[in-house]
PDB file of C-alpha atoms and ligand atoms in Angstrom:
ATOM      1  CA  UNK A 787     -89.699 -67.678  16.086  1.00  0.00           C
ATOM      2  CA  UNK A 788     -86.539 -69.889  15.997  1.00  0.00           C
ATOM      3  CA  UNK A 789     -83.140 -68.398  15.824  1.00  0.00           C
ATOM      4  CA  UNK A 790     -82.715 -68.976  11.793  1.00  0.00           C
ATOM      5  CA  UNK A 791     -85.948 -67.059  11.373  1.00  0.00           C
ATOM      6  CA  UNK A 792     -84.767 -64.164  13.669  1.00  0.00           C
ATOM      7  CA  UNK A 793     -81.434 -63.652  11.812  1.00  0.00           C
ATOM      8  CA  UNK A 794     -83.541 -63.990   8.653  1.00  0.00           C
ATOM      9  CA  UNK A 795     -85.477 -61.076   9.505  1.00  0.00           C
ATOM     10  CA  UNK A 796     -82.486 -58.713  10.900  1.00  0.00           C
ATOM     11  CA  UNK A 797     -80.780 -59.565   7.402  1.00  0.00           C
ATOM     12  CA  UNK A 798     -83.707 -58.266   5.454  1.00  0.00           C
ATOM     13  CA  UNK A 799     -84.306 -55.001   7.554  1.00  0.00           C
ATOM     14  CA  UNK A 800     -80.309 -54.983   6.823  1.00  0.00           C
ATOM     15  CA  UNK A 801     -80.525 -55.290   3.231  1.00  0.00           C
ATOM     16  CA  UNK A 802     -84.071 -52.988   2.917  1.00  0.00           C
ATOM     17  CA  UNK A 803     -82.077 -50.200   5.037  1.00  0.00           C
ATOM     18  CA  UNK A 804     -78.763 -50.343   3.065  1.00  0.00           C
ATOM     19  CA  UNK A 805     -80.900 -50.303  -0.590  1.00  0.00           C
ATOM     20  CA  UNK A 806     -82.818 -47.115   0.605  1.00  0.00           C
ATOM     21  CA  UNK A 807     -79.596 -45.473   2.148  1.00  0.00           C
ATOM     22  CA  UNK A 808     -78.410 -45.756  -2.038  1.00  0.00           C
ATOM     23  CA  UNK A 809     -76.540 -48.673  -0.950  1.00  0.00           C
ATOM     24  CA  UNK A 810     -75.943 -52.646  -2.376  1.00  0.00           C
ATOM     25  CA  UNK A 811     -77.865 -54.850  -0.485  1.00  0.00           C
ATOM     26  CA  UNK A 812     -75.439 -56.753   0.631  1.00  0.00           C
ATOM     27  CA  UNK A 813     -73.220 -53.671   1.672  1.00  0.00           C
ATOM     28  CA  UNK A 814     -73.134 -53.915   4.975  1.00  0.00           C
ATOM     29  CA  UNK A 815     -71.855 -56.500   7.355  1.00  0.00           C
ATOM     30  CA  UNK A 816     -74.210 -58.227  10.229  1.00  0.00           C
ATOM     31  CA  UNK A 817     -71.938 -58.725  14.017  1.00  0.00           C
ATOM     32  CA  UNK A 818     -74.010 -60.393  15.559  1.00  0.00           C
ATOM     33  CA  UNK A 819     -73.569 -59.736  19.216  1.00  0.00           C
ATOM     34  CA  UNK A 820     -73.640 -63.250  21.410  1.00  0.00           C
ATOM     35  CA  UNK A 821     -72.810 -61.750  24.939  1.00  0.00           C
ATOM     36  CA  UNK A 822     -75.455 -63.617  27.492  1.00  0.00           C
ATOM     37  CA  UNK A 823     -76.199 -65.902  25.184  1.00  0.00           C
ATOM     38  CA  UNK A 824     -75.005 -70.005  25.619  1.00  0.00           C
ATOM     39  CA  UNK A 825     -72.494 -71.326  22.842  1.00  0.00           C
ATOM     40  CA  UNK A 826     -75.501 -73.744  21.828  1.00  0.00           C
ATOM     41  CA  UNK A 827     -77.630 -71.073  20.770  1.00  0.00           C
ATOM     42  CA  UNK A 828     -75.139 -69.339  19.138  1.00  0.00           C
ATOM     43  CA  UNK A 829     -74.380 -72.380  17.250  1.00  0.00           C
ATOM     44  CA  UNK A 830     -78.011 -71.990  15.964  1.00  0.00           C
ATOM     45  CA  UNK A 831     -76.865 -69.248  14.507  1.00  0.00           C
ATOM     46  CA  UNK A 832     -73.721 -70.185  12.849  1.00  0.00           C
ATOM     47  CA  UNK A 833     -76.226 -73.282  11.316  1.00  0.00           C
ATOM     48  CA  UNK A 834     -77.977 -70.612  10.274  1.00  0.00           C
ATOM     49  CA  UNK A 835     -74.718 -69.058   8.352  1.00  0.00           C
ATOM     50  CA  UNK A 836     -73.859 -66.495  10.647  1.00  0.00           C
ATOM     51  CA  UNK A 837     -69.791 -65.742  10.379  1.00  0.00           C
ATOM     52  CA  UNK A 838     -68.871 -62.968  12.079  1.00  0.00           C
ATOM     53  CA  UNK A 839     -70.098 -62.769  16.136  1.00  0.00           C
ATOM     54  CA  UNK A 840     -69.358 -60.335  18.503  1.00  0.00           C
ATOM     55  CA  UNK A 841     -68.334 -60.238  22.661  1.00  0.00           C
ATOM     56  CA  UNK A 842     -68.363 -57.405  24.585  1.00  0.00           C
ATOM     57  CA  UNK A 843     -66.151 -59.075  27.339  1.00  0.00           C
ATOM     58  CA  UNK A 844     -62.913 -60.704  27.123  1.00  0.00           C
ATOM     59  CA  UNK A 845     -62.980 -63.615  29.671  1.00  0.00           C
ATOM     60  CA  UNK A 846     -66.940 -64.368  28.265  1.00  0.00           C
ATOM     61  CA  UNK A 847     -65.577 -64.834  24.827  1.00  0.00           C
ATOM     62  CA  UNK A 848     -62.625 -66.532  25.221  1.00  0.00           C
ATOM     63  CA  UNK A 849     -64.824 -69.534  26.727  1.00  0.00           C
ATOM     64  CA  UNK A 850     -67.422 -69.095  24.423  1.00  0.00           C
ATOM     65  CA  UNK A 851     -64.749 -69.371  21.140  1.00  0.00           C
ATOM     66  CA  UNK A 852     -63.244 -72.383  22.755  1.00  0.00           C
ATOM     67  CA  UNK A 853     -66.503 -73.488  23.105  1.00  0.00           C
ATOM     68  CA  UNK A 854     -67.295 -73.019  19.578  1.00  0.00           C
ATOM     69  CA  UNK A 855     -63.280 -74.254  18.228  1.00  0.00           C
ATOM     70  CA  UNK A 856     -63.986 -75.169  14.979  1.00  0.00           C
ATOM     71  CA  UNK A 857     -66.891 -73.096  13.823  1.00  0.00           C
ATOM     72  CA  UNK A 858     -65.860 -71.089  10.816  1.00  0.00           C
ATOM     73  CA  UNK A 859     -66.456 -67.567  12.675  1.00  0.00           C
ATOM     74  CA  UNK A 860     -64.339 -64.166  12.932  1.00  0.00           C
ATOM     75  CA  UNK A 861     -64.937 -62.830  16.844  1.00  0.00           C
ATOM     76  CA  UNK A 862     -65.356 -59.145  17.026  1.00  0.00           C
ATOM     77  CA  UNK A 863     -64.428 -58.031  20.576  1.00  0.00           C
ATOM     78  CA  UNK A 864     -66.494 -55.008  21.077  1.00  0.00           C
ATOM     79  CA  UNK A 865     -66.374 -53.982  24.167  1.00  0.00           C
ATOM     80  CA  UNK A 866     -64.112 -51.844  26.527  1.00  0.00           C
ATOM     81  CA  UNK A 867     -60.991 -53.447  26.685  1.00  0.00           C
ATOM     82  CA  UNK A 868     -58.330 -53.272  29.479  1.00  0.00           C
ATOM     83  CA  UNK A 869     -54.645 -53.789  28.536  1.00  0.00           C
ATOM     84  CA  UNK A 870     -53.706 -56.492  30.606  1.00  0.00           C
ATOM     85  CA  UNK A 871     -56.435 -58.196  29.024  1.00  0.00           C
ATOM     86  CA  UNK A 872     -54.911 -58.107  26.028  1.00  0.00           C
ATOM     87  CA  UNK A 873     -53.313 -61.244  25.662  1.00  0.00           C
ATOM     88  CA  UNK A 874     -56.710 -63.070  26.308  1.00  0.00           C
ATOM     89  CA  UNK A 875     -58.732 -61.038  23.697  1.00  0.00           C
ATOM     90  CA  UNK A 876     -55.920 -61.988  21.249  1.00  0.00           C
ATOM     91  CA  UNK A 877     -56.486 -66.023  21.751  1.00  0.00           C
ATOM     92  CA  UNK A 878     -60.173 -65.574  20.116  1.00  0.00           C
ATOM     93  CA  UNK A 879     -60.772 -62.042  18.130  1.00  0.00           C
ATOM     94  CA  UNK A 880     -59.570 -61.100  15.329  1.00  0.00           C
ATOM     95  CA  UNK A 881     -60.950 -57.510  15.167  1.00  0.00           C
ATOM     96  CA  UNK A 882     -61.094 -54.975  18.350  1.00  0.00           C
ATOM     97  CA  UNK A 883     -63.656 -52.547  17.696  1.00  0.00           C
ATOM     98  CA  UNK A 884     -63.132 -50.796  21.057  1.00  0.00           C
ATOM     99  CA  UNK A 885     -59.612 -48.604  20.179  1.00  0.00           C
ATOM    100  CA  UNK A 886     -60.231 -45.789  22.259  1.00  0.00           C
ATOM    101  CA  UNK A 887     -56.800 -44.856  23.650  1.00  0.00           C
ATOM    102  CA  UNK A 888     -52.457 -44.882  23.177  1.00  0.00           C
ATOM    103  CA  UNK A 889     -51.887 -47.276  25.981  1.00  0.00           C
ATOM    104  CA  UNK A 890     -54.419 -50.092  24.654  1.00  0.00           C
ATOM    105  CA  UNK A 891     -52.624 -49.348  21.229  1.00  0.00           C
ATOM    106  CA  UNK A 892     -49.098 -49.923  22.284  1.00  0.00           C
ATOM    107  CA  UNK A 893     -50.450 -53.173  24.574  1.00  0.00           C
ATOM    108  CA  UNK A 894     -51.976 -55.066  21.739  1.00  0.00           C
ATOM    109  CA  UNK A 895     -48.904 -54.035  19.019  1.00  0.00           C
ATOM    110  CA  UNK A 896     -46.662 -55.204  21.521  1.00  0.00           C
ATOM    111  CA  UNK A 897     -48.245 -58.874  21.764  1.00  0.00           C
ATOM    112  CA  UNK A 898     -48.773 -58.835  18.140  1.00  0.00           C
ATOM    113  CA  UNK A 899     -45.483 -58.397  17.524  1.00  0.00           C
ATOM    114  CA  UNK A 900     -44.646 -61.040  19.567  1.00  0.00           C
ATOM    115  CA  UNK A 901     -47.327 -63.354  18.124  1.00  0.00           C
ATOM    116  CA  UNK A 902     -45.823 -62.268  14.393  1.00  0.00           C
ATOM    117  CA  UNK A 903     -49.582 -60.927  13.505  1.00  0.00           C
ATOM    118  CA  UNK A 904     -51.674 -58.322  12.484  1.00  0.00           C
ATOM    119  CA  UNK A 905     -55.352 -57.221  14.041  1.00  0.00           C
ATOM    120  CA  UNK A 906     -58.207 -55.216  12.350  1.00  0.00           C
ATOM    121  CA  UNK A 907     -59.088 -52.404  15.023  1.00  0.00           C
ATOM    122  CA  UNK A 908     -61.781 -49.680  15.055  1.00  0.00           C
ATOM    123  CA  UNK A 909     -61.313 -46.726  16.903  1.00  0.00           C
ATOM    124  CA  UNK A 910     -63.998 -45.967  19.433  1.00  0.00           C
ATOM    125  CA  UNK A 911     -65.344 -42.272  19.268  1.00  0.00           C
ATOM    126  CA  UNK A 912     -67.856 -41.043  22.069  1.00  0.00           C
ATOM    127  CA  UNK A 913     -69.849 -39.318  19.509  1.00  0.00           C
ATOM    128  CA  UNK A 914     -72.969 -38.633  22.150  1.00  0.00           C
ATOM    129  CA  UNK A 915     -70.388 -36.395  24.781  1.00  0.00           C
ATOM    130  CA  UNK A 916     -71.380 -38.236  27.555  1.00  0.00           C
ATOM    131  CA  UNK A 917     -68.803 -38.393  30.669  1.00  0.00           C
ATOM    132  CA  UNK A 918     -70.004 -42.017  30.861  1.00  0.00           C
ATOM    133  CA  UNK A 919     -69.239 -43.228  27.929  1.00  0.00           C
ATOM    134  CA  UNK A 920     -65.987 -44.928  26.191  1.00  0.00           C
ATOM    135  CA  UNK A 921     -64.619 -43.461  22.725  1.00  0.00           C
ATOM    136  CA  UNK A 922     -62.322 -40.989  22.106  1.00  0.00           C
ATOM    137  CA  UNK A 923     -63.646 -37.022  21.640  1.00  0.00           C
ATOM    138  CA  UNK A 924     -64.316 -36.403  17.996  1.00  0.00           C
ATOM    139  CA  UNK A 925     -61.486 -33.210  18.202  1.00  0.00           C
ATOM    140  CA  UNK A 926     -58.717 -35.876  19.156  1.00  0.00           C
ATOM    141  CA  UNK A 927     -59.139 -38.357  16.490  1.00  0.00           C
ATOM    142  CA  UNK A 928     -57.017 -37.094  13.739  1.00  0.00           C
ATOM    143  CA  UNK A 929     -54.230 -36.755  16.722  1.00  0.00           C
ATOM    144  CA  UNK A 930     -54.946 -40.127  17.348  1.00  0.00           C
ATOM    145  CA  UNK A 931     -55.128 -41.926  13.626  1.00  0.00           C
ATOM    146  CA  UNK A 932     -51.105 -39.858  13.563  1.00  0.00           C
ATOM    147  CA  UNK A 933     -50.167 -41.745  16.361  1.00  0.00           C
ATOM    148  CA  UNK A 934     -51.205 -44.683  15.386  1.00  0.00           C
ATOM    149  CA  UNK A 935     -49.010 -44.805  12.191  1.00  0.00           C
ATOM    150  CA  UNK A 936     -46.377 -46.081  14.528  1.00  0.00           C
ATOM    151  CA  UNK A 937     -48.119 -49.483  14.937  1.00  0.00           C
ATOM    152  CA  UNK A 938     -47.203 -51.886  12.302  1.00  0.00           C
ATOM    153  CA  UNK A 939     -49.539 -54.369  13.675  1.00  0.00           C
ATOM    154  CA  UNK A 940     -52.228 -52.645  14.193  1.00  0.00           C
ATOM    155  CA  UNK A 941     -54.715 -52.049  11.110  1.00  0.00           C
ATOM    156  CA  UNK A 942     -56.864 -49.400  11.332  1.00  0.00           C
ATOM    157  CA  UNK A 943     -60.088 -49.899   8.938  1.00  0.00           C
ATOM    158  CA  UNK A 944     -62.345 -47.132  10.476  1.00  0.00           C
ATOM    159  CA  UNK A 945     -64.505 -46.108  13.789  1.00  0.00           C
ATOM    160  CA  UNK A 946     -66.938 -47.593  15.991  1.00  0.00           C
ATOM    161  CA  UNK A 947     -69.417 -45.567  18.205  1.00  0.00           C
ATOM    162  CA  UNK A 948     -72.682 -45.848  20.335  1.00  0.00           C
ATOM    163  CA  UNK A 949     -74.834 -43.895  20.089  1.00  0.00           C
ATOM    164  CA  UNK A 950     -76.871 -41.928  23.479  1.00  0.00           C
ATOM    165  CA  UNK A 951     -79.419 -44.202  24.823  1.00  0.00           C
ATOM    166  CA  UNK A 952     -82.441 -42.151  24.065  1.00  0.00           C
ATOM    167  CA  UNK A 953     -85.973 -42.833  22.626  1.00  0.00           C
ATOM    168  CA  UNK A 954     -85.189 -39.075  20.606  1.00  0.00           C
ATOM    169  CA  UNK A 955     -84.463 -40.058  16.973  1.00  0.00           C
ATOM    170  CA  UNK A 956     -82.775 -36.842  15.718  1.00  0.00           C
ATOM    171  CA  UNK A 957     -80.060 -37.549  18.823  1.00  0.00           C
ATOM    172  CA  UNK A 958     -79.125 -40.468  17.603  1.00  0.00           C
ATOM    173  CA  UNK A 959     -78.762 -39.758  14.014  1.00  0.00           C
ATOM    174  CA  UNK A 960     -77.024 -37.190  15.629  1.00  0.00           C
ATOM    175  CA  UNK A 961     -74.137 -39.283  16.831  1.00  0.00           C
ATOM    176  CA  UNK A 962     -74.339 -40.846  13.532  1.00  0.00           C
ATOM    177  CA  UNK A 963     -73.588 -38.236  11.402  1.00  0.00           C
ATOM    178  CA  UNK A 964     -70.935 -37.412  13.874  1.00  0.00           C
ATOM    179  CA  UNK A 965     -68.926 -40.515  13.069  1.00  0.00           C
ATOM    180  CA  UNK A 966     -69.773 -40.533   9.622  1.00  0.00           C
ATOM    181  CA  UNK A 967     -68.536 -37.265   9.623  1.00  0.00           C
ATOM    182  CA  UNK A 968     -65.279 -38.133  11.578  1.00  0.00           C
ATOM    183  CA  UNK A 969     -64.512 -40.792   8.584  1.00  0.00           C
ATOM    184  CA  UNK A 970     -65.345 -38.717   5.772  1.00  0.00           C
ATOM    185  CA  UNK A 971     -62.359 -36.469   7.340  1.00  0.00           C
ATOM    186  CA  UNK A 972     -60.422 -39.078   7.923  1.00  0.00           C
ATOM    187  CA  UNK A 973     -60.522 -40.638   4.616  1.00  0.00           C
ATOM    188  CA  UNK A 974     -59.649 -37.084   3.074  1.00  0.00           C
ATOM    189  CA  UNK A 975     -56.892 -36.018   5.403  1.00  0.00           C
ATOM    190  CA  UNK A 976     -55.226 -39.168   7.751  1.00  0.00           C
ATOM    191  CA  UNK A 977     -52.338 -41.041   6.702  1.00  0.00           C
ATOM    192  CA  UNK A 978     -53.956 -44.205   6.525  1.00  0.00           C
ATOM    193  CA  UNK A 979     -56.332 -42.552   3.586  1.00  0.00           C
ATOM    194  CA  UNK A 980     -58.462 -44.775   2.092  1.00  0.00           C
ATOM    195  CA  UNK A 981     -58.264 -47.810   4.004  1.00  0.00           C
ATOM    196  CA  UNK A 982     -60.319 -45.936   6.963  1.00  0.00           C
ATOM    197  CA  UNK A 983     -64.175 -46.463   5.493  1.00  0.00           C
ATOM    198  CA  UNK A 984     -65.551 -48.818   7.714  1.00  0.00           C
ATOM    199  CA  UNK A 985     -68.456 -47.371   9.867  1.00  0.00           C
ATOM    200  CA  UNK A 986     -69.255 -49.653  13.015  1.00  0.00           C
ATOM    201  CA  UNK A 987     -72.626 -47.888  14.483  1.00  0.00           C
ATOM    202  CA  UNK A 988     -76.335 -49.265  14.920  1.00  0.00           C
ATOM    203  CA  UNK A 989     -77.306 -52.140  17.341  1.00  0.00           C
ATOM    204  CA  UNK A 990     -81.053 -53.591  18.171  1.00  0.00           C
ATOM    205  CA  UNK A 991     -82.571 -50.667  18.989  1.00  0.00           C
ATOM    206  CA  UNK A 992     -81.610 -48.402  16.020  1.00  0.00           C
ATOM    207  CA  UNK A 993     -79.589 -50.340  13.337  1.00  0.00           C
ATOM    208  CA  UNK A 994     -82.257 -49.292  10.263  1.00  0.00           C
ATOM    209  CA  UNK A 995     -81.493 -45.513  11.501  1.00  0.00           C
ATOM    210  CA  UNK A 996     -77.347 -46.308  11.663  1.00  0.00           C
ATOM    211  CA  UNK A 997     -77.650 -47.848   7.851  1.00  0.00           C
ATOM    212  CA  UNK A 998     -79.680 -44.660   7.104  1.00  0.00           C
ATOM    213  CA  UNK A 999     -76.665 -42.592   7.949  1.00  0.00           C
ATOM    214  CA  UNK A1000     -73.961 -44.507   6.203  1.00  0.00           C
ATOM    215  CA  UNK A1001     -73.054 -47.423   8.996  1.00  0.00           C
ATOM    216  CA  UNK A1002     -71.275 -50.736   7.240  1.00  0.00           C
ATOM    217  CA  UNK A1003     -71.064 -53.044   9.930  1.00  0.00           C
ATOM    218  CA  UNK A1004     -73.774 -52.890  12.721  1.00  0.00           C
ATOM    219  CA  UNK A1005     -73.705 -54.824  16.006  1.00  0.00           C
ATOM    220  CA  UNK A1006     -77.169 -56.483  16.948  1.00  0.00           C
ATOM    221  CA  UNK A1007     -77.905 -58.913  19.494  1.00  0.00           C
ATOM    222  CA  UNK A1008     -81.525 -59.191  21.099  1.00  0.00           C
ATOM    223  CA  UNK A1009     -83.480 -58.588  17.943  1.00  0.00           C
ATOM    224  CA  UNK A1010     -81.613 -62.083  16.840  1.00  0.00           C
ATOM    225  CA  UNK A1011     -81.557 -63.559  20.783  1.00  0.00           C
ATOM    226  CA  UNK A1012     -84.509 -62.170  22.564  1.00  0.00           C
ATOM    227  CA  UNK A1013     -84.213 -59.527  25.463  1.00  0.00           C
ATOM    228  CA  UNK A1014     -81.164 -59.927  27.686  1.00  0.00           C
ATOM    229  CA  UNK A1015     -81.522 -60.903  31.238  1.00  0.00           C
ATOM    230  CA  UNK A1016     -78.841 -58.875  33.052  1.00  0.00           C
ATOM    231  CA  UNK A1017     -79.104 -55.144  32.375  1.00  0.00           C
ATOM    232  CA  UNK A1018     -77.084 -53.350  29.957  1.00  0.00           C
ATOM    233  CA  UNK A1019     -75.008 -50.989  32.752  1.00  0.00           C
ATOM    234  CA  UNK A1020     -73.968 -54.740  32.956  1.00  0.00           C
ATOM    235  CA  UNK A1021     -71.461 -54.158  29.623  1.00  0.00           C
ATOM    236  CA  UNK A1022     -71.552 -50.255  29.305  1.00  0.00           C
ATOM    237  CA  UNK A1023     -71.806 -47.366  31.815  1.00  0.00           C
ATOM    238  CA  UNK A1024     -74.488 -45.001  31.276  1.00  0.00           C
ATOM    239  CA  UNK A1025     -76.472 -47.542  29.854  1.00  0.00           C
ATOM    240  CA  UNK A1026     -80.520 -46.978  31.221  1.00  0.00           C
ATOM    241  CA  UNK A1027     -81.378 -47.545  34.509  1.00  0.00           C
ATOM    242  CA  UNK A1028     -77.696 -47.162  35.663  1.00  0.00           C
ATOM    243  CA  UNK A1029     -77.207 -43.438  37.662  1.00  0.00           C
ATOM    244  CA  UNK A1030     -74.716 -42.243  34.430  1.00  0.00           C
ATOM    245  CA  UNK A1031     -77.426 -43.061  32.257  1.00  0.00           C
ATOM    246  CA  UNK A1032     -80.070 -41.242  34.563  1.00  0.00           C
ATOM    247  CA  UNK A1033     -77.362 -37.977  35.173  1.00  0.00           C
ATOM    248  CA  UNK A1034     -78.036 -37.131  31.598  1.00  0.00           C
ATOM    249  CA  UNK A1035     -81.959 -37.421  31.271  1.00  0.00           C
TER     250      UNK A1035
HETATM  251  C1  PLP B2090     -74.495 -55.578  23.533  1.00  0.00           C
HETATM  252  C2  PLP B2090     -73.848 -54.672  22.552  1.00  0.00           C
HETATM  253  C3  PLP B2090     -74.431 -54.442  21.296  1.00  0.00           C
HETATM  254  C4  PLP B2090     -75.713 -55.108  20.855  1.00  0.00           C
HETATM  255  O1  PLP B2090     -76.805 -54.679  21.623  1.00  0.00           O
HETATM  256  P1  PLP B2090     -78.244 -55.345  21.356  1.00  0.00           P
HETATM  257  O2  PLP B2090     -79.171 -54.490  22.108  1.00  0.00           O
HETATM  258  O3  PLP B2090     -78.147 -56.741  21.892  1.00  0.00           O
HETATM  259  O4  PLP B2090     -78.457 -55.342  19.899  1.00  0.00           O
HETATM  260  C5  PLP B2090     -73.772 -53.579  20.428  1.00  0.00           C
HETATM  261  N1  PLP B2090     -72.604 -52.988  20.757  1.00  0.00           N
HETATM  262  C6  PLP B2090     -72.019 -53.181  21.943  1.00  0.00           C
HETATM  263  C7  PLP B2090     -70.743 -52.482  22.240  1.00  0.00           C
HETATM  264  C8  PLP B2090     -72.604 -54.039  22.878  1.00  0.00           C
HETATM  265  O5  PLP B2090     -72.019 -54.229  24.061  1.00  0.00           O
END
């Protein structure tokens, strides 16, 4: 199957999930994740009217926006971000999905501030407890979304997890519900109110269950690409077949 016909299919799982979770088909919003793959295929999927694409490391998508200069796309940087990478990230993305601590917060508003912007952020919640994994603990977000206040720049539009690698269906709706949970709080009782509601949860392996609990933007790669060649502990501790990952079986 080509590309086109891929993305096709991942839309229409997309839009079947969202109508059965109660939801408008079009309700929730396809990053498609391009890490591994060559700016010429990813071009296939732009043809293909893909708009919003997402890298999980900085100096990988910075050459594959230049690459792609031009393209009418919105880069997603969705992975874990280090602050002195954070003037790089902010020459291609214009949303960080990966907010998981004060530090990174104060990095990026103080380069946006001297760029005279704003940036969409998610904050990253490690909704399956594992040591391994990036996110802040669900008790520290409201803490957090306080603190946060102080950042002109910054917008914060709602939360991003991922959930525990594990073939056991209930455990990952179980991080789901978490989050969901987190930003039904939040949109009661942060300062920011309303303007929280975006859910970022649900790649290849489980994006129909992440719709199913409420997700509005999910992050899929292979199901569009084909199977990646380097290994996931590649872009994530704990992912399988890295020793975090087998600690916790
Ligand atoms: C790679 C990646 C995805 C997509 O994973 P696929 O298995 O390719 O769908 C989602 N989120 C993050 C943070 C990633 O690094």
């Amino acid at each position: 199957m080509s590309i086109a016909d891929k993305l096709h299919d991942v839309r229409e799982t997309i839009r079947a999930a969202s109508l059965r979770s109660g939801r408008a088909g079009d309700a929730v919003r396809l990053v498609l994740v391009t890490k591994t793959i060559e700016p010429e295929r990813v071009r296939e999927a732009i043809r293909a009217g893909q708009t919003d694409l997402g890298e999980n490391k900085v100096q990988e998508g910075r050459r594959k926006a230049e690459a792609l200069a031009g393209e009418p796309v919105r880069w997603a940087m969705i992975g874990h971000l280090q602050s002195n990478k954070v003037k790089d990230v902010l020459r291609f993305a214009g949303e960080v999905q990966s907010l998981d601590r004060l530090s990174l917060a104060r990095a990026l508003e103080k380069r946006l501030q001297f760029l005279g912007r704003g940036l969409d952020v998610l904050v990253q919640v490690n909704t399956s407890n594992e040591a391994s994994k990036f996110g802040l603990a669900p008790a520290d977000v409201p803490g957090f979304l306080k603190e946060l206040t102080a950042f002109d720049a910054l917008r914060p539009k709602g939360f991003m997890t991922l959930a525990r690698f594990t073939p056991d269906e209930e455990e990952v709706r179980r991080c789901f519900r978490i989050l969901r949970q987190i930003r039904d709080h939040a949109l009661r009782d942060a300062p920011q109110g309303e303007v929280l509601s975006e859910l970022s949860m649900g790649m290849s392996g489980d994006y129909g269950i992440a719709i199913e609990e409420g997700a509005t933007v999910v992050r899929v790669g292979q199901a569009v690409f084909g199977p990646r060649a380097l290994p996931d502990s590649h872009y994530w501790p704990g992912a399988p077949g890295t020793e975090a990952a087998d600690r916790t079986r």
